[in-house]
Tab-separated table of C-alpha atoms in Angstrom:
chain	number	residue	atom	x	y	z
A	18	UNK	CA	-259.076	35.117	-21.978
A	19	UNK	CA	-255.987	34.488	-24.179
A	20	UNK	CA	-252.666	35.467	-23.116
A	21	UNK	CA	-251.147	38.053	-24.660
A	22	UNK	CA	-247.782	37.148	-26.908
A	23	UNK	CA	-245.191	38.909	-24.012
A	24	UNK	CA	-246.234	36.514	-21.725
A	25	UNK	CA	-246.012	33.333	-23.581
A	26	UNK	CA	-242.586	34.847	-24.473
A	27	UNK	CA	-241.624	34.920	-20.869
A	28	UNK	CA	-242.656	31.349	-20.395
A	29	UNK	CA	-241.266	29.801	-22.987
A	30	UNK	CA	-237.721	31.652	-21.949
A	31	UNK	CA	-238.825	30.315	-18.475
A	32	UNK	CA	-239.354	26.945	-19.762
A	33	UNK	CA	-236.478	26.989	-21.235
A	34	UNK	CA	-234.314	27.885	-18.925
A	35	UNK	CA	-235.448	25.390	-16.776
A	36	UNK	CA	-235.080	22.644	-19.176
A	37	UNK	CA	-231.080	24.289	-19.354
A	38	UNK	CA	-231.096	23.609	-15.658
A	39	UNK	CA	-232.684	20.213	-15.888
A	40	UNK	CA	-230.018	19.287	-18.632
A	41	UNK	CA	-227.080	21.005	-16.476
A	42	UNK	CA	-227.925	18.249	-13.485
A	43	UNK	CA	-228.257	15.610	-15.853
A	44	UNK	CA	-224.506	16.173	-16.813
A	45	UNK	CA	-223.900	16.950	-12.826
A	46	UNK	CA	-225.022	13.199	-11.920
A	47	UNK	CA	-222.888	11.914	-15.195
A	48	UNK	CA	-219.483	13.047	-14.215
A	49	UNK	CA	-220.091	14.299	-10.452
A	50	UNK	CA	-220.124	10.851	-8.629
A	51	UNK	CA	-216.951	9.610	-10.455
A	52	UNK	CA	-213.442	11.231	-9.816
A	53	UNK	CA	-210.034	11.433	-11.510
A	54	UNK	CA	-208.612	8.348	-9.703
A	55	UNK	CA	-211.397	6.011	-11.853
A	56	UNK	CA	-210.660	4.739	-14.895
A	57	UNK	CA	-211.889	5.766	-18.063
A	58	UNK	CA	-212.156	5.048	-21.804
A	59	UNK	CA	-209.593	6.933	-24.207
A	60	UNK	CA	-211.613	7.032	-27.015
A	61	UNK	CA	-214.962	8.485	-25.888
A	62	UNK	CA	-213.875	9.373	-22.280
A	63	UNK	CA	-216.492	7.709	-20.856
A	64	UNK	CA	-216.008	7.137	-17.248
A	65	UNK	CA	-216.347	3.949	-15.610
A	66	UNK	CA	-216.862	2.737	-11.715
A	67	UNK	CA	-214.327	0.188	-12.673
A	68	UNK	CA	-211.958	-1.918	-15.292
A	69	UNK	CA	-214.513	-3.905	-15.283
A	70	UNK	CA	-216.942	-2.005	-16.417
A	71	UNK	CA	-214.167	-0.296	-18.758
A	72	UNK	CA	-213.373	-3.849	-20.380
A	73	UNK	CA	-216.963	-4.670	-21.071
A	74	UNK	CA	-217.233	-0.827	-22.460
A	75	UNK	CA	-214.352	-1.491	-25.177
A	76	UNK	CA	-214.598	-5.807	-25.609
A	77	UNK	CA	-217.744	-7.141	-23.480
A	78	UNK	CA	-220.157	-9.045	-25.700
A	79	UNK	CA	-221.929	-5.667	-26.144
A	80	UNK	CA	-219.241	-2.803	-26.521
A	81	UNK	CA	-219.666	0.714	-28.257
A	82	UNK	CA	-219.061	0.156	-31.926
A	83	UNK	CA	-217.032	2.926	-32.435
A	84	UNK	CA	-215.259	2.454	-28.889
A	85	UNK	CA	-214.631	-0.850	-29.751
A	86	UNK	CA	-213.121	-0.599	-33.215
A	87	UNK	CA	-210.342	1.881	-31.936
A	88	UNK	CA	-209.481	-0.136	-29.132
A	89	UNK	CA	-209.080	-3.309	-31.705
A	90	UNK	CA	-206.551	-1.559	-33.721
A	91	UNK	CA	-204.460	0.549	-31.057
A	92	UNK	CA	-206.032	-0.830	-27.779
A	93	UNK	CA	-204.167	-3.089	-24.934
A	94	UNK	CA	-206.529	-5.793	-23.598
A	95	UNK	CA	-204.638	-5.965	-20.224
A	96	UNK	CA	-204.284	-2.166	-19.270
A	97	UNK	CA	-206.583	-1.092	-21.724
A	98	UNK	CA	-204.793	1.847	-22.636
A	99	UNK	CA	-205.149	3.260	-26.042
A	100	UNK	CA	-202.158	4.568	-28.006
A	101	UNK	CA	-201.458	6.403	-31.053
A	102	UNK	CA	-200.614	4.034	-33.401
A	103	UNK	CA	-200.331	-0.034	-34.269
A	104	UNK	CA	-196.599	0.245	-33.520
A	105	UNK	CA	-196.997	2.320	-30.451
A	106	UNK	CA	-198.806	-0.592	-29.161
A	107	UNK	CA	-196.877	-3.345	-29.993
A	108	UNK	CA	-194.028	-1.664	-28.363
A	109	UNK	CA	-195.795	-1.341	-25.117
A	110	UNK	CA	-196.817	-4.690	-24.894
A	111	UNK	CA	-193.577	-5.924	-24.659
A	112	UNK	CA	-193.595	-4.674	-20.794
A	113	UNK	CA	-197.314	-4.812	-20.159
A	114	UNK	CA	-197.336	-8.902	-20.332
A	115	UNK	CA	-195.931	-10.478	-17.382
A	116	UNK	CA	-194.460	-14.022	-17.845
A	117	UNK	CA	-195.371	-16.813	-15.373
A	118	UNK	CA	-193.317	-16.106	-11.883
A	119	UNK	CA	-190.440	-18.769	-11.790
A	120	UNK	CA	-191.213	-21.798	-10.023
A	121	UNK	CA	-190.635	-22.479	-6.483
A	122	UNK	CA	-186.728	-23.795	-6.429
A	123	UNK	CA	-185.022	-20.959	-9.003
A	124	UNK	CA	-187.122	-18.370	-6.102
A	125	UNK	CA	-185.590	-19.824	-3.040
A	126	UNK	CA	-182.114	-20.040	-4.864
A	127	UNK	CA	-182.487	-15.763	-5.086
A	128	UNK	CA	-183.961	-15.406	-2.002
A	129	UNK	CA	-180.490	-17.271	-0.183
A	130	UNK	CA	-178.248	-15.423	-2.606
A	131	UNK	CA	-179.805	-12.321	-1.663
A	132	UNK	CA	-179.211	-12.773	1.704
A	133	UNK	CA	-175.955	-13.973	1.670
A	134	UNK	CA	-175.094	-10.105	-0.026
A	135	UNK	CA	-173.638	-7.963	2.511
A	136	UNK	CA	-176.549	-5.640	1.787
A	137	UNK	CA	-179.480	-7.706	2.544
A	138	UNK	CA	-180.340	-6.427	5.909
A	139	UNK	CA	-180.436	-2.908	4.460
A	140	UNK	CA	-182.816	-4.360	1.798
A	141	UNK	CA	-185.058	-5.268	4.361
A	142	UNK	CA	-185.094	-2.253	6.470
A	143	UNK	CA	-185.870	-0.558	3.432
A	144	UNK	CA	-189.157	-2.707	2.569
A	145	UNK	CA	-192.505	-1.049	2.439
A	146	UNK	CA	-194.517	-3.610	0.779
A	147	UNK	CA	-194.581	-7.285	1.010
A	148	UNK	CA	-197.498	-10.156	-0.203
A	149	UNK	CA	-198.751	-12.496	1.914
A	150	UNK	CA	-200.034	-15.873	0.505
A	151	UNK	CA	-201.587	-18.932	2.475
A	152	UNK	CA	-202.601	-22.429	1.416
A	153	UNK	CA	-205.600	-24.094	3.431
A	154	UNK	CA	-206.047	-27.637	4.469
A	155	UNK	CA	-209.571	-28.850	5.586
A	156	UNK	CA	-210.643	-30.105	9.615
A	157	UNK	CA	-213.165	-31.073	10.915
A	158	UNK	CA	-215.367	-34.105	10.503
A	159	UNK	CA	-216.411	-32.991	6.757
A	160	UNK	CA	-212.691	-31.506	5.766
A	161	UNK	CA	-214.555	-27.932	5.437
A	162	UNK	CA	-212.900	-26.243	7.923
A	163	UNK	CA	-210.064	-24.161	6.174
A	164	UNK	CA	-206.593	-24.997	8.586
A	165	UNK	CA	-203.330	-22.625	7.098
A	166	UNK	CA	-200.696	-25.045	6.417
A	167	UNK	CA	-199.053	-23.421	3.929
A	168	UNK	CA	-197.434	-19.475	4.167
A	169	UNK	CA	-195.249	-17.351	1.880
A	170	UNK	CA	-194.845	-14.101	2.411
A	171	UNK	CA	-192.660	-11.915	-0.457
A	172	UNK	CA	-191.352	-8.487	-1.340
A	173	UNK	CA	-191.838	-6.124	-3.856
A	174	UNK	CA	-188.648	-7.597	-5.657
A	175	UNK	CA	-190.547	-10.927	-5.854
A	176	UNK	CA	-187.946	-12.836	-3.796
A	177	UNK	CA	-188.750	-14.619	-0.410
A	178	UNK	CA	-189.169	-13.172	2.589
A	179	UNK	CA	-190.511	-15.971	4.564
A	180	UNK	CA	-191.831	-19.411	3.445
A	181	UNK	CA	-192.790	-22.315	5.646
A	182	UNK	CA	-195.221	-25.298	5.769
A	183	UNK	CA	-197.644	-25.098	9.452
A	184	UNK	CA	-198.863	-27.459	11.810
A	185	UNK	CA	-201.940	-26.908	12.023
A	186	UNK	CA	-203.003	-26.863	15.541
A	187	UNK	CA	-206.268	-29.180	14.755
A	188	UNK	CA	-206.151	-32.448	13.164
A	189	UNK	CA	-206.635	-32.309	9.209
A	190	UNK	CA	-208.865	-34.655	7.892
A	191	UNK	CA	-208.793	-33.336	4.072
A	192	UNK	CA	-205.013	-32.601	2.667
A	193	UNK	CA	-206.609	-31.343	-0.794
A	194	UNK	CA	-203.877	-32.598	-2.359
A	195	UNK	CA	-204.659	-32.172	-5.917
A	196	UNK	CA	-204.968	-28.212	-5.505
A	197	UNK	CA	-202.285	-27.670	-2.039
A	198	UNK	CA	-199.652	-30.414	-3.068
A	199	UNK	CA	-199.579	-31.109	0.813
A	200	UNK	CA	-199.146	-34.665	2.012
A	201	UNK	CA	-198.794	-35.639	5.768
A	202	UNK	CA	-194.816	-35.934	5.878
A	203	UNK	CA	-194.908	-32.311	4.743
A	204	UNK	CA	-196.636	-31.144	7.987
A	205	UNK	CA	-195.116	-33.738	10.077
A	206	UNK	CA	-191.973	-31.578	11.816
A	207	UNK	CA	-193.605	-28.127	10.477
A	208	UNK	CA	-193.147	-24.820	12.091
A	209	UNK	CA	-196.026	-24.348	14.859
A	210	UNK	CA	-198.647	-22.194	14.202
A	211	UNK	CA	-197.740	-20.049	16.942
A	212	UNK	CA	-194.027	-19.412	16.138
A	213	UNK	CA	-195.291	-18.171	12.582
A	214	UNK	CA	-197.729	-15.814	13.935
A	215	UNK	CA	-194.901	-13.917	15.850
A	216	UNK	CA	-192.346	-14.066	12.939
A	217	UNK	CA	-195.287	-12.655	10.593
A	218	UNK	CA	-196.656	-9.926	12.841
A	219	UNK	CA	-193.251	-8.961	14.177
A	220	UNK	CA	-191.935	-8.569	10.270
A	221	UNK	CA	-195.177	-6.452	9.622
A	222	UNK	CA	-195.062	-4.224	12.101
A	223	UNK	CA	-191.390	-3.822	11.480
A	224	UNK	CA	-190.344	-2.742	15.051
A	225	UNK	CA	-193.653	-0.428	15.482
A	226	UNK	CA	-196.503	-1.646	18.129
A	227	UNK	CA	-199.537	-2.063	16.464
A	228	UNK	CA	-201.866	0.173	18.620
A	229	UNK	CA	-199.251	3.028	17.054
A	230	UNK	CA	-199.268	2.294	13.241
A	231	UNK	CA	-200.480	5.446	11.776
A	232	UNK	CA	-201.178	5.646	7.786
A	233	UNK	CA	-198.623	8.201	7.050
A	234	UNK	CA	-194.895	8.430	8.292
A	235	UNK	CA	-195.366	4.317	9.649
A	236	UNK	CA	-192.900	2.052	9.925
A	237	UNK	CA	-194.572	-1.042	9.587
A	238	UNK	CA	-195.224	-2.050	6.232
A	239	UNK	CA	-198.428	-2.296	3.693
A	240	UNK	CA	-199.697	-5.899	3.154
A	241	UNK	CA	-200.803	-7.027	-0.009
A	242	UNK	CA	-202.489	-10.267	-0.823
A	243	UNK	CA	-205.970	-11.282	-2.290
A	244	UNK	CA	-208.839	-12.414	0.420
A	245	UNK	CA	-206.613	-11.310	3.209
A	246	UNK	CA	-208.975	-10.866	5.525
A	247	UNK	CA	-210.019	-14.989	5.560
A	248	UNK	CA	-205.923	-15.974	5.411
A	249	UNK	CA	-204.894	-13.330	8.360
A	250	UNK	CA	-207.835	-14.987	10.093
A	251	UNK	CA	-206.833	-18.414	9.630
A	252	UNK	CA	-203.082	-17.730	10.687
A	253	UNK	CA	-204.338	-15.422	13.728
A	254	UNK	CA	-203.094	-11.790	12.607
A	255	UNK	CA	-204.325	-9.090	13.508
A	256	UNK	CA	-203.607	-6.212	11.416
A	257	UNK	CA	-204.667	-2.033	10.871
A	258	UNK	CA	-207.192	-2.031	7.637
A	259	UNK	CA	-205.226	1.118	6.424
A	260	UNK	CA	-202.459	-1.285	5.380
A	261	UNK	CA	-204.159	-3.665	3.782
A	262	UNK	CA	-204.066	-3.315	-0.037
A	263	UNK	CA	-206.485	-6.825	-0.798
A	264	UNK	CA	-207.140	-6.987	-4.464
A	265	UNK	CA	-209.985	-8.475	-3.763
A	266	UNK	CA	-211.377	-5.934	-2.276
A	267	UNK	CA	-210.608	-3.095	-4.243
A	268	UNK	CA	-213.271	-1.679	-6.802
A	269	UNK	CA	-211.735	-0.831	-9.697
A	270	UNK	CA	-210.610	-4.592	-9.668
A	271	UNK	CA	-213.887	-6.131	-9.080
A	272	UNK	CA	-217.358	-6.848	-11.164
A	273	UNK	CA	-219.407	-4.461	-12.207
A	274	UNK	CA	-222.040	-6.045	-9.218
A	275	UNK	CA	-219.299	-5.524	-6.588
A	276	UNK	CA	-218.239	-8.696	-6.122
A	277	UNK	CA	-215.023	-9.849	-6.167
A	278	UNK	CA	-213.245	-11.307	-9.338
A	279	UNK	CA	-211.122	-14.683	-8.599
A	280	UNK	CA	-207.256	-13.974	-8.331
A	281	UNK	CA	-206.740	-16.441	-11.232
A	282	UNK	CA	-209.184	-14.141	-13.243
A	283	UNK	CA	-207.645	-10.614	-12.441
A	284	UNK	CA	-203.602	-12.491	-13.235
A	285	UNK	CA	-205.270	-13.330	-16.987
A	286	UNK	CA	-207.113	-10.592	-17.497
A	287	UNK	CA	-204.911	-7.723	-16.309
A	288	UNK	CA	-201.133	-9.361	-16.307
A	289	UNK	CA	-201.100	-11.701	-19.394
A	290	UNK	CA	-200.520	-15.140	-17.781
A	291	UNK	CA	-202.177	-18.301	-16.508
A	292	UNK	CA	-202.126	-19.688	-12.775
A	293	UNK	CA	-203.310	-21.999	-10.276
A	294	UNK	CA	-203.712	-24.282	-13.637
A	295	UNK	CA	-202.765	-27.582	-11.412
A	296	UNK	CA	-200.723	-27.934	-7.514
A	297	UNK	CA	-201.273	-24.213	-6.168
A	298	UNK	CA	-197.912	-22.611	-4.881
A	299	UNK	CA	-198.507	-19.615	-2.573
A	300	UNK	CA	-195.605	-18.095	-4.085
A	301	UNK	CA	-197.471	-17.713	-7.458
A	302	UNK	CA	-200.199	-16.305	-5.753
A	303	UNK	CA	-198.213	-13.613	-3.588
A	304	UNK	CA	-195.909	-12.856	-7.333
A	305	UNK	CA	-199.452	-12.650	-9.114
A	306	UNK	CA	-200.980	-10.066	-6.050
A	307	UNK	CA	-198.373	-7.986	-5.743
A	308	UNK	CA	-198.312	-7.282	-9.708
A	309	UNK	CA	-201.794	-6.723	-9.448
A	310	UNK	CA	-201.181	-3.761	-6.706
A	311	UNK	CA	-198.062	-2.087	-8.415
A	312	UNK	CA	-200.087	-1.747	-11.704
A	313	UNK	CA	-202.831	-0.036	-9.997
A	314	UNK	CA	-200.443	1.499	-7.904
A	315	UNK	CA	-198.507	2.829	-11.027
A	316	UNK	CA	-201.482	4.614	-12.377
A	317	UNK	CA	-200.799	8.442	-12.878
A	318	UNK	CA	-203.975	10.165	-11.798
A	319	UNK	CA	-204.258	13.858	-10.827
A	320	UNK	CA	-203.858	14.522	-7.199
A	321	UNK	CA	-207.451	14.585	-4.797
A	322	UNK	CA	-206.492	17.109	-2.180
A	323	UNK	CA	-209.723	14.823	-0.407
A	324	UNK	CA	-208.143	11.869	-0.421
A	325	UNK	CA	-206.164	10.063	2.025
A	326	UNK	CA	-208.111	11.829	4.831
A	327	UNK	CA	-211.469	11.853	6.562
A	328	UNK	CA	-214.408	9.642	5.666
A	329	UNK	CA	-214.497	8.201	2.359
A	330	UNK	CA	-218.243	7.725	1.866
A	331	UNK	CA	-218.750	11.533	2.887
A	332	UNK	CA	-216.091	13.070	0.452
A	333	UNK	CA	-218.849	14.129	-2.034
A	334	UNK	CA	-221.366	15.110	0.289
A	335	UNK	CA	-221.731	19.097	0.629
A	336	UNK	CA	-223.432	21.538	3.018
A	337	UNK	CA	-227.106	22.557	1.423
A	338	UNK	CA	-225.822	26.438	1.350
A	339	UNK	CA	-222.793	25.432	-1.217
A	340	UNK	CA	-226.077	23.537	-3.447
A	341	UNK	CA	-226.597	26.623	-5.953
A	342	UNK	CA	-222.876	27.357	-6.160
A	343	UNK	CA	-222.672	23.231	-7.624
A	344	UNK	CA	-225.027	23.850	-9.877
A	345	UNK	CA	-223.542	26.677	-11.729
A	346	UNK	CA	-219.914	24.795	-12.195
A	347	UNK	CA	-219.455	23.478	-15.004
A	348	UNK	CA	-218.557	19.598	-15.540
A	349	UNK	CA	-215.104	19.874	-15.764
A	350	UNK	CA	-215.184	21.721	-12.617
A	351	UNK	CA	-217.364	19.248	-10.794
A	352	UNK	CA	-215.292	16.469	-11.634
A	353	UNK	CA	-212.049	18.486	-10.687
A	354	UNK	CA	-213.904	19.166	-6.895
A	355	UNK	CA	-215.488	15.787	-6.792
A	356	UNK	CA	-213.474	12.407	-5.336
A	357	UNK	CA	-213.555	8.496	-5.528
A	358	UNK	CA	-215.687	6.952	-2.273
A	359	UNK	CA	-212.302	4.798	-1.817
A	360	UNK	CA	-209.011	5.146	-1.299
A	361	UNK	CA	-206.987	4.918	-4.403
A	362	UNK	CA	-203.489	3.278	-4.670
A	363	UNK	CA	-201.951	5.295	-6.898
A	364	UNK	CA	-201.938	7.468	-3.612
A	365	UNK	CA	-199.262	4.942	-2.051
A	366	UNK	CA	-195.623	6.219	-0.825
């Protein structure tokens, strides 16, 4: 028997309400499982899980066409900001490109005549953030075995804190001298391993035992480096995750796959200069990692009420009962509710 014209009325609107539904998830899974604190493309405002993914969006070997035309005219290949005109641009990149950090000798001459200024300890009491940089050695009977000989440990004013060669407390059978600079005299009368460990953690902690260091309202200090948790091993430092900022580890700094970009990559990609092109100082390395962290740290997102507390991978999960309420937000609104599965640095103190 045919159906009558009412109810293939009612199924079509059915049908087609459905399909409204279908369409209104498909936009839910778009924007829902990104956040605010990701970066995203100023032309098309396409969201992206990371720069990565945001360079290859505007200049990978296959970007969007139209993307990638405004980005060529008004686009910065290091922050990849867009701006509002050609001028605009060349303006900002005046202070976007970073210039090679000054060699090793011109450092240590500001780091002793900052602390012959009467104001130096105060300097130091008032430091939240300092890089940590290590040079390896090899041991062992095939040189493999990564020994720290070399440490440097800055500020966020880019002068010294700390810089010593170790004895390693092993014999090294590999000096890598054509990437460390490191001969034999150079370790000869170096500072023990042990003594460096103490003046390291003590400086960290900055008067605070470690078993108290809290996130918020600590006084010991955020560490920033890049594969910090191999060099902290290899010097025998124990330190709270919370205040680690490893850009290394932090997503919207590595691949589109997850792994991790090189340092030397991220330091010509994202500040403009060249490194570890011969002998390796650690100094370059903290300078370069520490740049790396205030830029991301100096990104102006809209504040996540969720972040900064409980479980990061369970931010965007919600109770089945709140399900149909989700579905009827709009977007915007999801994307406004919704947060980043890590903790962002923008965040920071």
């Amino acid at each position: 028997m045919a159906e009558s014209s009412e109810t293939l009325r009612n199924k079509c609107a059915a049908c087609f309400r459905q399909y409204n539904k279908v369409e209104h998830l498909i936009e839910h899974m778009r924007v829902s499982f990104h956040s605010v604190h990701e970066p995203k493309c100023g032309v098309c405002q396409k969201h992206c899980r990371s720069y990565e993914s945001l360079r290859e969006h505007l200049i990978g070997p296959l970007p969007k066409i139209e993307c990638a035309r405004i980005f060529s005219n008004r686009g910065c290949n290091l922050c990849l900001n867009i701006f509002n005109s050609p001028h605009a641009l060349r303006v900002h990149r005046g202070s976007c490109q970073f210039s090679r950090a000054a060699p090793g000798l011109a450092s240590r001459m500001s780091r002793l005549s900052l602390q012959n200024s009467s104001d130096y300890e105060g300097r130091m009491q008032a430091m939240k953030v300092v890089a940590l940089g290590c040079k390896m050695v090899g041991g062992g009977s095939d040189g493999s075995l990564d020994l720290c000989a070399r440490i440097c440990l800055i500020g966020e004013d880019e002068n010294i804190i700390f810089s010593t060669y170790i004895k390693p407390q092993i014999p090294v059978t590999n000096y890598r001298y054509e990437t460390t600079g490191i001969r034999p005299e150079h370790l000869r009368d170096a500072m023990p391993l042990k003594h460096a460990q103490r003046k390291i953690q003590d400086f960290l902690c900055n008067g605070e035992p470690i078993w108290k260091i809290r996130s918020k309202g600590a006084k010991a200090r955020i560490l920033v480096g890049h594969g910090l948790d191999h060099d902290l091993e290899c010097i025998g430092v124990e330190y709270p995750a919370l205040l680690i900022r490893d850009t290394a580890n932090y997503p919207p700094l590595m691949k589109t796959s997850k792994l991790s970009n090189s340092l030397k990559y991220l330091t010509q990609a994202y500040l403009g200069y060249d490194i570890q092109t011969g002998i390796q100082d650690p100094y370059e390395d903290c300078v370069a990692a520490m740049r790396l962290y205030m830029r991301m740290r100096s990104q102006t997102h809209p504040r996540d009420n969720s972040q900064g507390s409980g479980d990061a991978q369970n931010r965007n999960n919600f109770p089945s009962w709140r399900q149909r309420e989700l579905e009827r937000m709009t977007p915007e609104a999801l994307l406004e509710l919704s947060a980043s599965d890590y903790y962002c640095w923008c965040l920071d103190p």
